XYZ file of C-alpha atoms in Angstrom:
724
model
C 62.025 100.913 64.576
C 58.375 101.859 64.123
C 57.506 100.511 67.598
C 60.090 102.828 69.163
C 58.640 105.814 67.359
C 55.127 104.875 68.479
C 56.332 104.560 72.067
C 57.625 108.143 72.005
C 54.500 109.522 70.353
C 52.565 110.286 73.623
C 55.529 112.268 74.940
C 55.727 114.281 71.732
C 51.977 114.943 71.733
C 52.124 116.082 75.368
C 54.944 118.487 74.599
C 53.007 119.916 71.659
C 49.848 120.263 73.780
C 51.813 122.237 76.342
C 52.474 124.983 73.818
C 48.879 126.293 73.887
C 45.313 125.748 75.128
C 43.996 125.727 78.690
C 46.376 125.471 81.654
C 46.973 121.925 82.783
C 46.290 122.755 86.445
C 42.871 124.349 85.871
C 40.566 122.902 88.586
C 37.431 123.714 86.581
C 35.951 122.085 83.473
C 37.553 123.287 80.230
C 34.118 124.240 78.888
C 33.812 126.868 81.657
C 37.098 128.624 80.877
C 35.459 131.591 79.121
C 32.124 131.466 80.942
C 30.618 134.361 82.893
C 31.247 132.551 86.194
C 32.588 134.042 89.413
C 34.707 131.700 91.526
C 34.644 132.007 95.304
C 34.928 129.704 98.298
C 33.483 128.786 101.677
C 35.209 127.165 104.634
C 32.260 125.895 106.655
C 28.902 124.441 105.691
C 26.066 126.937 106.152
C 23.808 125.501 108.819
C 20.594 127.253 107.757
C 19.341 128.519 104.407
C 15.777 129.016 105.613
C 15.490 132.813 106.057
C 13.473 132.483 109.239
C 16.316 130.615 110.961
C 19.491 131.924 109.333
C 21.501 134.418 111.371
C 25.139 133.797 110.413
C 27.425 135.622 108.005
C 28.366 132.498 106.039
C 24.643 131.758 105.558
C 23.772 135.304 104.505
C 26.459 135.045 101.791
C 24.014 132.750 100.005
C 20.481 133.639 101.015
C 20.952 137.415 100.723
C 21.434 136.818 96.996
C 18.434 134.480 96.731
C 15.717 136.222 98.733
C 14.200 139.662 98.253
C 13.231 141.507 101.446
C 11.217 144.710 101.065
C 14.328 146.884 101.426
C 18.066 146.772 100.806
C 21.074 149.075 101.256
C 22.325 151.314 98.485
C 25.395 149.565 97.117
C 27.600 152.641 96.836
C 26.400 155.338 99.240
C 27.943 155.927 102.656
C 26.635 156.433 105.278
C 24.468 153.390 104.635
C 21.137 154.254 103.034
C 18.017 152.102 102.753
C 16.449 151.819 99.302
C 13.561 149.729 97.922
C 14.109 146.115 96.907
C 10.907 144.073 96.912
C 8.929 147.148 97.942
C 8.135 150.166 95.800
C 9.392 152.620 98.425
C 10.899 152.815 101.899
C 7.831 152.948 104.177
C 7.424 155.809 106.640
C 5.724 154.956 109.935
C 2.349 156.324 110.913
C 2.215 156.855 114.674
C -0.945 155.960 116.607
C -2.067 156.547 120.159
C -3.592 153.856 122.379
C -7.029 154.385 120.797
C -5.640 154.019 117.291
C -5.796 157.693 116.352
C -2.943 159.117 114.210
C -0.308 161.265 115.860
C 2.029 163.837 114.271
C 5.461 162.638 113.152
C 7.160 164.564 115.942
C 5.067 162.998 118.685
C 7.125 162.041 121.767
C 7.779 158.342 122.214
C 5.690 158.106 125.383
C 2.548 159.091 123.435
C 3.104 156.574 120.643
C 1.322 153.311 121.349
C 1.829 151.845 117.875
C 3.703 152.492 114.641
C 2.205 151.256 111.372
C 4.252 150.534 108.257
C 2.382 150.213 104.976
C 4.487 148.264 102.463
C 3.580 148.252 98.788
C 5.475 145.640 96.836
C 6.590 145.829 93.222
C 4.314 144.321 90.614
C 5.421 141.700 88.149
C 8.116 140.132 90.345
C 8.405 136.384 89.701
C 9.777 133.519 91.754
C 12.657 131.404 90.527
C 11.629 128.145 88.799
C 10.805 125.636 91.517
C 8.862 122.330 91.820
C 6.786 123.759 94.691
C 5.243 126.194 92.191
C 4.762 123.709 89.339
C 1.151 123.209 88.228
C -0.491 120.841 85.764
C -2.598 121.779 82.758
C -5.561 122.344 85.057
C -3.652 124.754 87.266
C -3.379 122.288 90.171
C -0.088 121.860 92.060
C 1.869 118.935 90.652
C 3.824 118.004 93.755
C 1.703 118.837 96.797
C 0.221 115.363 97.356
C 3.210 113.089 96.929
C 3.126 109.472 98.027
C 5.985 107.246 99.065
C 5.870 105.746 95.572
C 6.142 109.210 94.016
C 9.271 109.888 96.048
C 10.944 106.641 95.041
C 14.035 107.583 93.049
C 13.864 111.232 94.176
C 17.025 112.219 96.046
C 17.476 115.903 95.208
C 15.322 118.803 94.105
C 16.625 118.361 90.557
C 14.913 114.952 90.359
C 11.526 116.650 89.993
C 11.056 117.071 86.226
C 8.749 120.101 86.387
C 9.249 123.573 87.862
C 6.968 126.577 87.891
C 6.753 130.182 88.949
C 4.191 132.795 89.881
C 4.021 136.469 90.767
C 5.157 137.657 94.160
C 2.273 138.731 96.432
C 1.942 140.641 99.689
C 0.610 137.447 101.278
C 4.034 135.839 100.807
C 5.656 138.486 103.004
C 2.939 138.040 105.616
C 3.400 134.263 105.512
C 7.085 134.683 106.330
C 6.332 136.938 109.315
C 4.030 134.204 110.638
C 6.841 131.704 110.171
C 8.837 133.642 112.792
C 6.384 132.190 115.331
C 6.588 128.602 114.020
C 7.383 126.358 117.017
C 9.565 123.974 114.997
C 11.677 126.607 113.286
C 13.076 128.347 116.386
C 13.714 131.726 114.822
C 16.525 133.563 116.639
C 14.626 136.859 116.468
C 11.252 135.632 117.762
C 11.874 136.937 121.264
C 12.890 140.385 120.010
C 10.221 140.707 117.333
C 7.614 139.236 119.648
C 8.032 142.337 121.767
C 7.385 144.619 118.798
C 5.180 143.038 116.114
C 1.684 143.107 117.561
C 0.244 139.627 118.012
C 3.407 137.706 117.133
C 3.976 136.433 120.654
C 0.333 135.383 120.952
C 0.597 133.562 117.632
C 3.708 131.727 118.836
C 1.848 130.559 121.943
C -1.159 129.339 119.923
C 1.036 127.500 117.448
C 3.055 125.860 120.224
C -0.113 124.688 121.935
C -1.730 123.368 118.763
C 1.422 121.679 117.471
C 1.740 119.706 120.705
C -1.386 117.778 119.731
C -0.250 116.975 116.190
C 1.464 113.756 115.110
C 5.237 113.995 114.750
C 6.144 115.566 111.421
C 2.610 116.739 110.666
C 2.514 120.066 108.841
C 1.265 123.196 110.594
C -0.847 125.180 108.113
C -0.162 128.835 108.905
C -2.945 129.947 106.565
C -5.392 128.912 109.253
C -3.962 131.401 111.764
C -4.360 135.151 111.994
C -1.622 137.548 113.050
C -3.382 140.546 114.539
C -0.572 143.027 113.918
C -0.165 142.241 110.217
C -2.887 142.577 107.612
C -3.132 142.268 103.851
C -4.683 145.309 102.189
C -4.641 143.993 98.635
C -2.582 141.683 96.460
C 0.413 144.017 96.512
C 0.046 145.823 99.869
C 0.368 144.790 103.504
C 0.597 146.641 106.830
C 2.706 145.802 109.880
C 1.849 147.270 113.273
C 4.619 147.427 115.903
C 4.426 148.490 119.499
C 5.610 151.943 120.410
C 8.077 154.016 118.477
C 10.686 151.684 117.028
C 12.479 153.475 114.156
C 14.913 150.563 113.736
C 12.106 148.383 112.363
C 12.790 149.583 108.807
C 16.295 148.125 109.077
C 14.824 144.713 109.842
C 12.877 144.997 106.587
C 16.223 144.747 104.774
C 17.067 141.391 106.396
C 16.166 137.897 105.122
C 13.936 137.362 108.165
C 11.334 139.522 106.393
C 11.865 138.171 102.865
C 8.893 136.498 101.159
C 8.366 132.751 101.327
C 5.457 131.310 99.307
C 3.055 129.089 101.300
C 3.461 126.524 98.503
C 7.055 126.010 99.646
C 5.952 124.971 103.138
C 3.294 122.646 101.684
C 5.790 121.105 99.287
C 8.623 120.627 101.781
C 6.294 119.665 104.620
C 5.180 116.412 102.971
C 6.089 113.074 104.603
C 9.389 111.680 103.384
C 10.891 114.971 102.226
C 12.869 115.806 105.371
C 14.338 112.292 105.430
C 15.769 112.991 101.985
C 17.035 116.397 103.141
C 14.687 118.092 100.699
C 13.749 121.083 102.837
C 13.645 124.853 102.610
C 16.686 124.855 104.879
C 18.586 123.075 102.096
C 16.869 124.289 98.916
C 15.722 127.941 99.170
C 13.047 129.401 96.911
C 13.143 133.151 96.336
C 12.596 136.024 93.934
C 16.143 137.439 94.139
C 18.755 137.610 91.391
C 20.191 134.140 92.016
C 19.005 130.636 92.847
C 20.894 127.767 94.466
C 21.292 124.968 91.925
C 23.996 122.871 93.614
C 24.197 122.291 97.357
C 27.041 119.907 98.090
C 28.634 121.444 101.189
C 31.371 118.815 101.204
C 32.607 120.096 97.856
C 30.752 122.878 96.066
C 27.738 125.205 96.157
C 26.535 126.995 93.038
C 24.327 130.037 92.519
C 22.902 130.646 89.051
C 21.031 133.588 87.608
C 17.296 133.519 88.299
C 15.909 133.581 84.741
C 12.820 135.464 85.930
C 14.709 138.284 87.668
C 14.298 141.678 86.048
C 13.623 145.321 86.740
C 16.696 146.276 88.783
C 19.559 148.330 87.359
C 23.022 149.313 88.553
C 22.971 152.542 90.632
C 23.702 155.823 88.875
C 25.053 157.682 91.914
C 27.345 156.996 94.824
C 29.657 158.871 97.131
C 32.480 161.213 96.103
C 35.273 159.356 94.341
C 33.160 156.474 93.080
C 33.060 157.793 89.521
C 36.844 158.252 89.485
C 37.263 154.669 90.682
C 35.133 153.413 87.795
C 32.245 152.390 90.010
C 29.619 154.229 87.922
C 30.553 152.957 84.458
C 27.695 150.458 84.477
C 25.065 152.936 85.708
C 21.594 152.072 84.473
C 22.494 148.600 83.164
C 20.255 145.670 84.154
C 21.345 143.397 86.999
C 22.811 140.910 87.635
C 25.930 140.935 85.455
C 27.331 137.534 86.436
C 25.520 134.387 85.317
C 26.925 131.895 87.787
C 28.814 131.852 91.093
C 30.733 128.726 92.110
C 31.675 128.395 95.800
C 34.248 125.657 96.448
C 35.038 124.232 99.869
C 38.443 125.443 101.055
C 39.335 124.645 104.645
C 42.985 125.693 104.473
C 44.233 129.205 103.756
C 47.416 128.364 101.820
C 45.800 126.262 99.041
C 43.129 128.927 98.671
C 45.748 131.672 98.429
C 47.768 129.797 95.810
C 44.672 129.294 93.670
C 43.925 133.001 93.936
C 47.418 133.831 92.708
C 46.929 131.399 89.832
C 43.715 133.190 88.879
C 41.345 130.406 89.896
C 39.634 132.532 92.544
C 38.560 136.039 91.601
C 38.899 137.656 95.032
C 40.552 136.859 98.341
C 41.000 137.994 101.879
C 44.494 138.169 103.341
C 45.554 135.727 106.014
C 48.316 136.335 108.535
C 50.553 133.804 106.765
C 50.305 135.630 103.436
C 50.094 139.217 104.640
C 53.701 140.154 103.857
C 53.424 138.584 100.429
C 50.427 140.762 99.598
C 50.878 144.180 101.193
C 53.553 146.460 102.537
C 53.661 149.698 104.505
C 55.158 152.875 103.113
C 57.384 155.173 105.132
C 54.294 157.244 105.946
C 52.459 154.171 107.216
C 50.187 153.837 104.170
C 49.191 150.343 103.073
C 50.193 149.428 99.510
C 50.413 146.289 97.443
C 53.724 144.525 96.943
C 55.371 144.699 93.517
C 54.290 141.153 92.679
C 50.649 141.983 93.379
C 50.892 145.198 91.355
C 52.456 143.322 88.459
C 49.529 140.907 88.408
C 47.000 143.747 88.299
C 45.590 142.796 91.693
C 43.719 145.510 93.561
C 43.496 146.150 97.295
C 40.448 147.407 99.158
C 40.457 148.299 102.847
C 37.521 149.135 105.060
C 36.651 149.321 108.727
C 34.177 146.623 109.646
C 31.009 147.550 111.524
C 32.113 144.967 114.080
C 33.348 144.999 117.654
C 35.376 142.262 119.367
C 35.613 142.121 123.137
C 36.661 140.100 126.161
C 33.619 139.924 128.388
C 33.244 139.602 132.155
C 30.258 137.746 133.562
C 28.691 140.261 135.927
C 26.972 137.414 137.805
C 30.349 135.979 138.822
C 31.218 136.540 142.515
C 34.830 137.554 141.759
C 34.616 139.754 138.669
C 30.916 140.652 138.732
C 28.484 142.971 140.487
C 28.615 141.042 143.751
C 32.219 142.189 144.147
C 31.165 145.821 144.011
C 33.913 148.440 143.758
C 36.556 145.801 144.380
C 35.502 143.856 141.283
C 35.214 147.039 139.215
C 38.826 147.949 139.925
C 39.872 144.396 139.087
C 38.120 144.665 135.728
C 39.778 148.038 135.039
C 43.202 146.670 135.956
C 42.740 143.835 133.453
C 41.474 146.322 130.855
C 44.700 148.313 131.127
C 46.983 145.268 131.228
C 45.635 143.615 128.065
C 47.534 145.594 125.437
C 45.180 145.789 122.460
C 47.687 147.730 120.365
C 50.163 144.877 120.728
C 47.489 142.303 119.917
C 46.526 144.130 116.718
C 50.174 144.450 115.700
C 51.163 140.838 116.386
C 48.085 138.849 115.482
C 46.316 141.054 112.948
C 49.243 142.676 111.113
C 47.945 146.075 112.193
C 44.465 145.443 110.802
C 42.327 147.003 113.476
C 41.651 149.965 115.733
C 41.682 149.724 119.533
C 38.148 150.299 120.770
C 37.227 152.856 123.405
C 33.591 151.759 123.582
C 31.083 149.452 121.907
C 30.130 151.574 118.846
C 32.366 151.087 115.771
C 33.316 153.754 113.221
C 30.665 154.403 110.605
C 27.817 154.097 113.116
C 26.188 157.178 114.592
C 27.435 157.748 118.138
C 31.031 156.756 117.510
C 33.603 159.198 118.861
C 37.119 159.512 117.499
C 39.680 158.640 120.208
C 40.962 162.206 120.512
C 41.535 164.186 123.686
C 37.778 164.284 124.337
C 36.871 160.865 122.940
C 39.289 158.444 124.614
C 38.363 156.019 127.356
C 39.908 157.918 130.299
C 39.833 154.863 132.547
C 42.257 152.955 130.308
C 44.026 155.663 128.276
C 45.722 159.020 128.755
C 46.149 161.779 126.205
C 49.883 162.393 125.901
C 51.980 163.961 123.149
C 48.931 164.411 120.950
C 47.834 160.756 121.010
C 45.926 158.237 123.107
C 48.398 156.293 125.236
C 47.483 153.210 127.244
C 48.038 153.726 130.969
C 51.203 152.026 132.182
C 51.145 148.711 133.975
C 51.994 150.300 137.322
C 48.639 152.070 137.320
C 46.958 148.740 136.622
C 48.863 147.124 139.498
C 47.780 149.959 141.791
C 44.135 149.334 140.871
C 44.610 145.612 141.471
C 46.042 146.298 144.912
C 43.103 148.588 145.713
C 40.830 145.708 144.643
C 42.459 143.557 147.337
C 44.876 141.598 145.162
C 48.349 143.126 145.608
C 50.797 141.349 143.328
C 47.961 139.138 142.080
C 47.265 137.532 145.481
C 44.255 137.833 147.748
C 45.305 140.194 150.550
C 43.248 138.228 153.112
C 44.136 134.643 152.216
C 47.416 135.039 150.356
C 46.080 132.773 147.659
C 46.919 133.610 144.025
C 44.093 135.080 141.989
C 42.917 132.654 139.323
C 40.596 133.806 136.542
C 39.025 131.419 134.017
C 38.564 132.113 130.325
C 36.181 129.885 128.348
C 37.022 129.846 124.659
C 36.275 127.877 121.504
C 39.586 128.903 119.922
C 41.782 126.078 118.616
C 44.708 125.585 116.262
C 48.274 126.912 116.232
C 47.305 130.574 115.725
C 44.763 130.407 118.520
C 47.212 128.769 120.916
C 49.713 131.544 120.310
C 47.057 134.164 120.947
C 45.845 132.448 124.126
C 49.433 132.183 125.393
C 49.708 135.906 124.753
C 46.605 136.549 126.889
C 48.079 134.451 129.691
C 51.171 136.673 129.599
C 49.052 139.837 129.681
C 47.361 138.728 132.906
C 50.714 137.577 134.268
C 51.939 141.182 134.081
C 49.596 141.761 137.014
C 50.573 138.539 138.743
C 47.122 137.116 137.898
C 46.888 133.527 136.668
C 44.620 133.092 133.653
C 43.309 129.559 133.220
C 42.208 128.699 129.673
C 39.224 126.365 129.487
C 38.849 125.071 125.935
C 35.328 124.168 124.930
C 33.160 123.835 121.858
C 30.701 126.449 120.636
C 27.580 124.730 121.979
C 29.042 124.294 125.458
C 30.175 127.891 125.563
C 26.695 129.031 124.577
C 25.233 126.834 127.301
C 27.558 128.386 129.895
C 26.594 131.856 128.742
C 22.897 130.969 128.913
C 23.319 129.682 132.469
C 25.609 132.545 133.486
C 28.411 130.246 134.648
C 31.295 131.466 132.469
C 33.694 133.915 134.123
C 35.461 135.438 131.102
C 34.682 134.816 127.434
C 35.434 136.112 123.932
C 32.692 137.362 121.617
C 32.195 139.741 118.724
C 29.210 141.439 117.161
C 28.585 142.304 113.519
C 26.064 145.053 112.911
C 22.609 143.866 111.872
C 21.810 147.424 110.872
C 23.632 150.783 111.015
C 22.244 152.158 114.261
C 23.890 152.536 117.690
C 20.977 150.712 119.298
C 22.233 147.529 117.612
C 25.429 147.739 119.694
C 24.252 149.382 122.898
C 21.545 146.732 123.360
C 24.358 144.201 123.928
C 24.639 145.636 127.465
C 20.962 146.412 128.097
C 19.947 144.907 131.449
C 16.501 143.537 130.401
C 18.261 141.540 127.664
C 20.621 139.705 130.027
C 21.517 136.312 128.596
C 21.145 134.311 131.813
C 17.722 135.755 132.598
C 16.029 136.367 129.247
C 18.292 134.587 126.711
C 19.000 137.989 125.182
C 22.265 139.192 123.669
C 23.646 140.752 126.878
C 26.090 137.875 127.475
C 27.832 139.745 130.318
C 24.510 140.068 132.200
C 25.408 143.707 132.859
C 22.836 145.843 134.663
C 22.951 149.554 135.384
C 19.689 151.325 136.124
C 20.785 154.650 134.644
C 22.143 152.971 131.501
C 18.890 151.053 131.022
C 16.772 154.212 131.392
C 18.941 156.067 128.891
C 18.775 153.138 126.481
C 14.974 153.243 126.463
C 15.125 156.955 125.576
C 17.916 156.685 123.035
C 16.534 153.802 120.986
C 13.468 155.784 119.863
C 15.312 158.947 118.900
C 16.399 160.283 115.544
C 20.107 160.942 115.070
C 21.105 164.381 116.292
C 22.883 166.271 119.084
C 20.434 165.179 121.775
C 20.813 161.516 120.899
C 24.591 161.895 120.729
C 24.666 163.416 124.222
C 22.683 160.477 125.626
C 24.966 157.983 123.866
C 28.026 159.750 125.271
C 26.661 159.365 128.783
C 25.828 155.678 128.201
C 29.314 154.963 126.870
C 30.881 156.718 129.856
C 28.869 154.501 132.216
C 30.183 151.448 130.363
C 33.755 152.688 130.497
C 33.452 153.296 134.237
C 31.860 149.913 134.968
C 34.059 147.972 132.483
C 31.818 144.928 131.813
C 34.021 144.341 128.750
C 37.710 144.636 128.049
C 37.303 146.955 125.077
C 39.288 145.169 122.386
C 39.252 146.326 118.777
C 37.336 147.181 115.642
C 38.719 145.071 112.769
C 39.941 146.414 109.450
C 39.070 144.303 106.431
C 41.656 143.909 103.675
C 40.441 142.269 100.486
C 42.095 141.637 97.138
C 40.568 141.134 93.723
C 41.915 140.620 90.253
C 41.753 143.389 87.682
C 39.170 141.527 85.614
C 36.590 141.799 88.413
C 34.798 145.149 88.414
C 32.326 147.076 90.612
C 33.570 145.742 93.940
C 33.015 148.012 96.919
C 33.028 146.860 100.552
C 29.623 147.060 102.213
C 29.760 146.021 105.841
C 26.005 145.845 106.312
C 24.625 144.343 103.096
C 25.388 140.828 101.860
C 23.778 140.941 98.428
C 26.636 142.471 96.449
C 27.083 139.660 93.899
C 24.568 141.136 91.474
C 26.566 144.363 91.067
C 29.893 142.750 90.186
C 31.024 142.278 86.587
C 33.646 139.991 85.046
C 35.902 140.256 82.028
C 36.166 136.509 81.483
C 38.334 136.867 78.341
C 40.974 138.774 80.301
C 40.792 136.207 83.084
C 41.339 133.329 80.649
C 44.361 135.123 79.154
C 45.913 135.783 82.566
C 45.366 132.189 83.658
C 47.266 130.974 80.598
C 50.034 133.483 81.279
C 50.365 132.622 84.979
C 50.050 128.853 84.613
C 52.383 127.803 81.782
C 52.664 124.023 81.506
C 55.756 122.647 83.189
C 57.076 120.543 80.311
C 60.656 119.911 81.384
C 59.765 116.724 83.283
C 58.222 115.352 80.091
C 61.244 116.426 78.071
C 63.485 114.717 80.618
C 61.400 111.559 80.434
C 61.594 111.691 76.657
C 65.369 112.052 76.757
C 65.675 109.147 79.200
C 63.493 107.016 76.949
C 65.725 107.866 73.986
C 68.857 107.023 75.941
C 67.295 103.795 77.139
C 66.232 102.892 73.611
C 69.573 103.757 71.960
C 71.393 100.455 72.790
C 68.404 98.542 71.503
C 68.436 100.556 68.292
C 72.147 99.946 67.766
C 71.763 96.219 68.470
C 68.769 96.035 66.169
C 70.647 97.664 63.302
C 73.652 95.350 63.791
C 71.383 92.326 63.706
C 69.708 93.643 60.580
C 73.083 94.138 58.895
C 74.259 90.638 59.866
C 71.030 89.145 58.565
C 71.358 91.059 55.329
C 75.026 89.969 54.966
C 74.222 86.320 55.630
C 71.412 86.407 53.069
C 73.708 87.940 50.470
C 76.289 85.161 50.993
């Protein structure tokens, strides 16, 4: 009988364990249940973590929290406002004429030969602990002369037993600007910055020439090269000279491209054998920001941990109206960061991610199309609200308009849809612009999360016009019944006929008009959307041929100017209309200069206005110029103006101080967790499912019962026989 009891003991213990303690389905270690750790995810490995190369949103999610550029954006204020970060203050330019003499602040752009920015950095800022900065008792670097024997057994950065730090210096910022010209790093902004930062293009040419004579893998010591437009004044001050009047330069000072990198990092990572082990700055960043990357396993997990040397920054004490009422100023004046650790787990599929969010294992989430109806609903007045289930869980919804534009582009070098077709091609482009129903696209594929665009500048950026009676795109829309209404398809067909394609056929040859769309889209959702586009063109009788390709091939076609139609989008680098209007600036045509003008659009008047507009301060005169530029674009239709996306995000009630910021990416340090509340909700939402164990226990009892009865009968017979 004792053996039967022992056999049931594990079932009993399991049932007892299910009455309390951590949830059984917790994907994280039990020791972390009450820790000050934020849980997030990523769906694709960041390609670059070196700030001179990184230019993607999923990369900035990490490095913007590791590195410390001179400036950053105020977390709460809107419109977006630059504030100091690594610098003591936002630098104001000093304008100089061609002889180097100062000019007044109001000097016209044509008189300004140079603008100088003097940047004074904060004192006492320390780097995160890192082997590149480790020194021995004599003050000599420990790991700057490693041999193959030294690297034996070293596979990750954590295998180096010593780490060090030092104070941030102006020279570190200057070193990073030089790195923009490094021939092996291929910075995506070298071409642009080479036209502004004095001497940068010359430095790039010298480095390219000198590196050609070096052995493969040999380090290029940037300390041996001067950059004429950048000089160090003292240990905590440096000056950058840019050509002309370029007021947008201060925005670049808030991007990781201009964050400090210590020369020791290049010396450490540049040693033979390090790249083969994937021990590089592109894999293991070293910065002075609030967090440092301690785990980089892009096939599973990436972890940011608090930089123990980070200090001196506090939570903002002011914001915009309504922030105090929303509780966003309760932590005013408290030191940052609040969260000790951020764990990013790889999640390639939306549904598993969503389920873990509902279970409390992710602290915030976006909303996919598949889960939209489960999360939000629309009131009778059209307002967006959470569903009852989300409200019951204490989940909170935040909505914001992204500083992003999506568009369907025409290649203006193409003989059918481009400039060579003249007025005929322009009418064809306008007909397509009317036929592709953006309102329907937003409704079907984005659950209403977007605004149809009437030009390239999104809401929140100076120059944007509301689509009212005076602000609509009159070539695609009409103002009827107090609203912007897309022109009907008959007007599009009339334009197509005027272009020489009545009913979608060439009037001269009778051949059907075929247009080709190159796209990287794949998957079920993408196929449905592409089928929808085919139907939109079919309304005109035009056949749209989808040519699936990968990202690299699409980029190659755009560089060579051989694509006919393509999809692209643009996220704002900085909150200025120049950052959107330059996407159609003729001198930045992709096929000719490898610039960002992927449509290769050219309009002499537009280009002249762009050169005037980009130097101007915001005001009525600049707005008038922008209005004229946008009208030229609407008339010429190099893009099918698509939509500005709306972002919907959810977060649990235990996560505080979240506010969407479409420009900045360093918001982790402001957020605060109530980990005790999170642990309680996880236990509440994830009760152990014990009935299968109870059922197993009952089956075991039923199975054992005949054996018990037989055993007792045998015992009684044995006892009776013994008594006889």
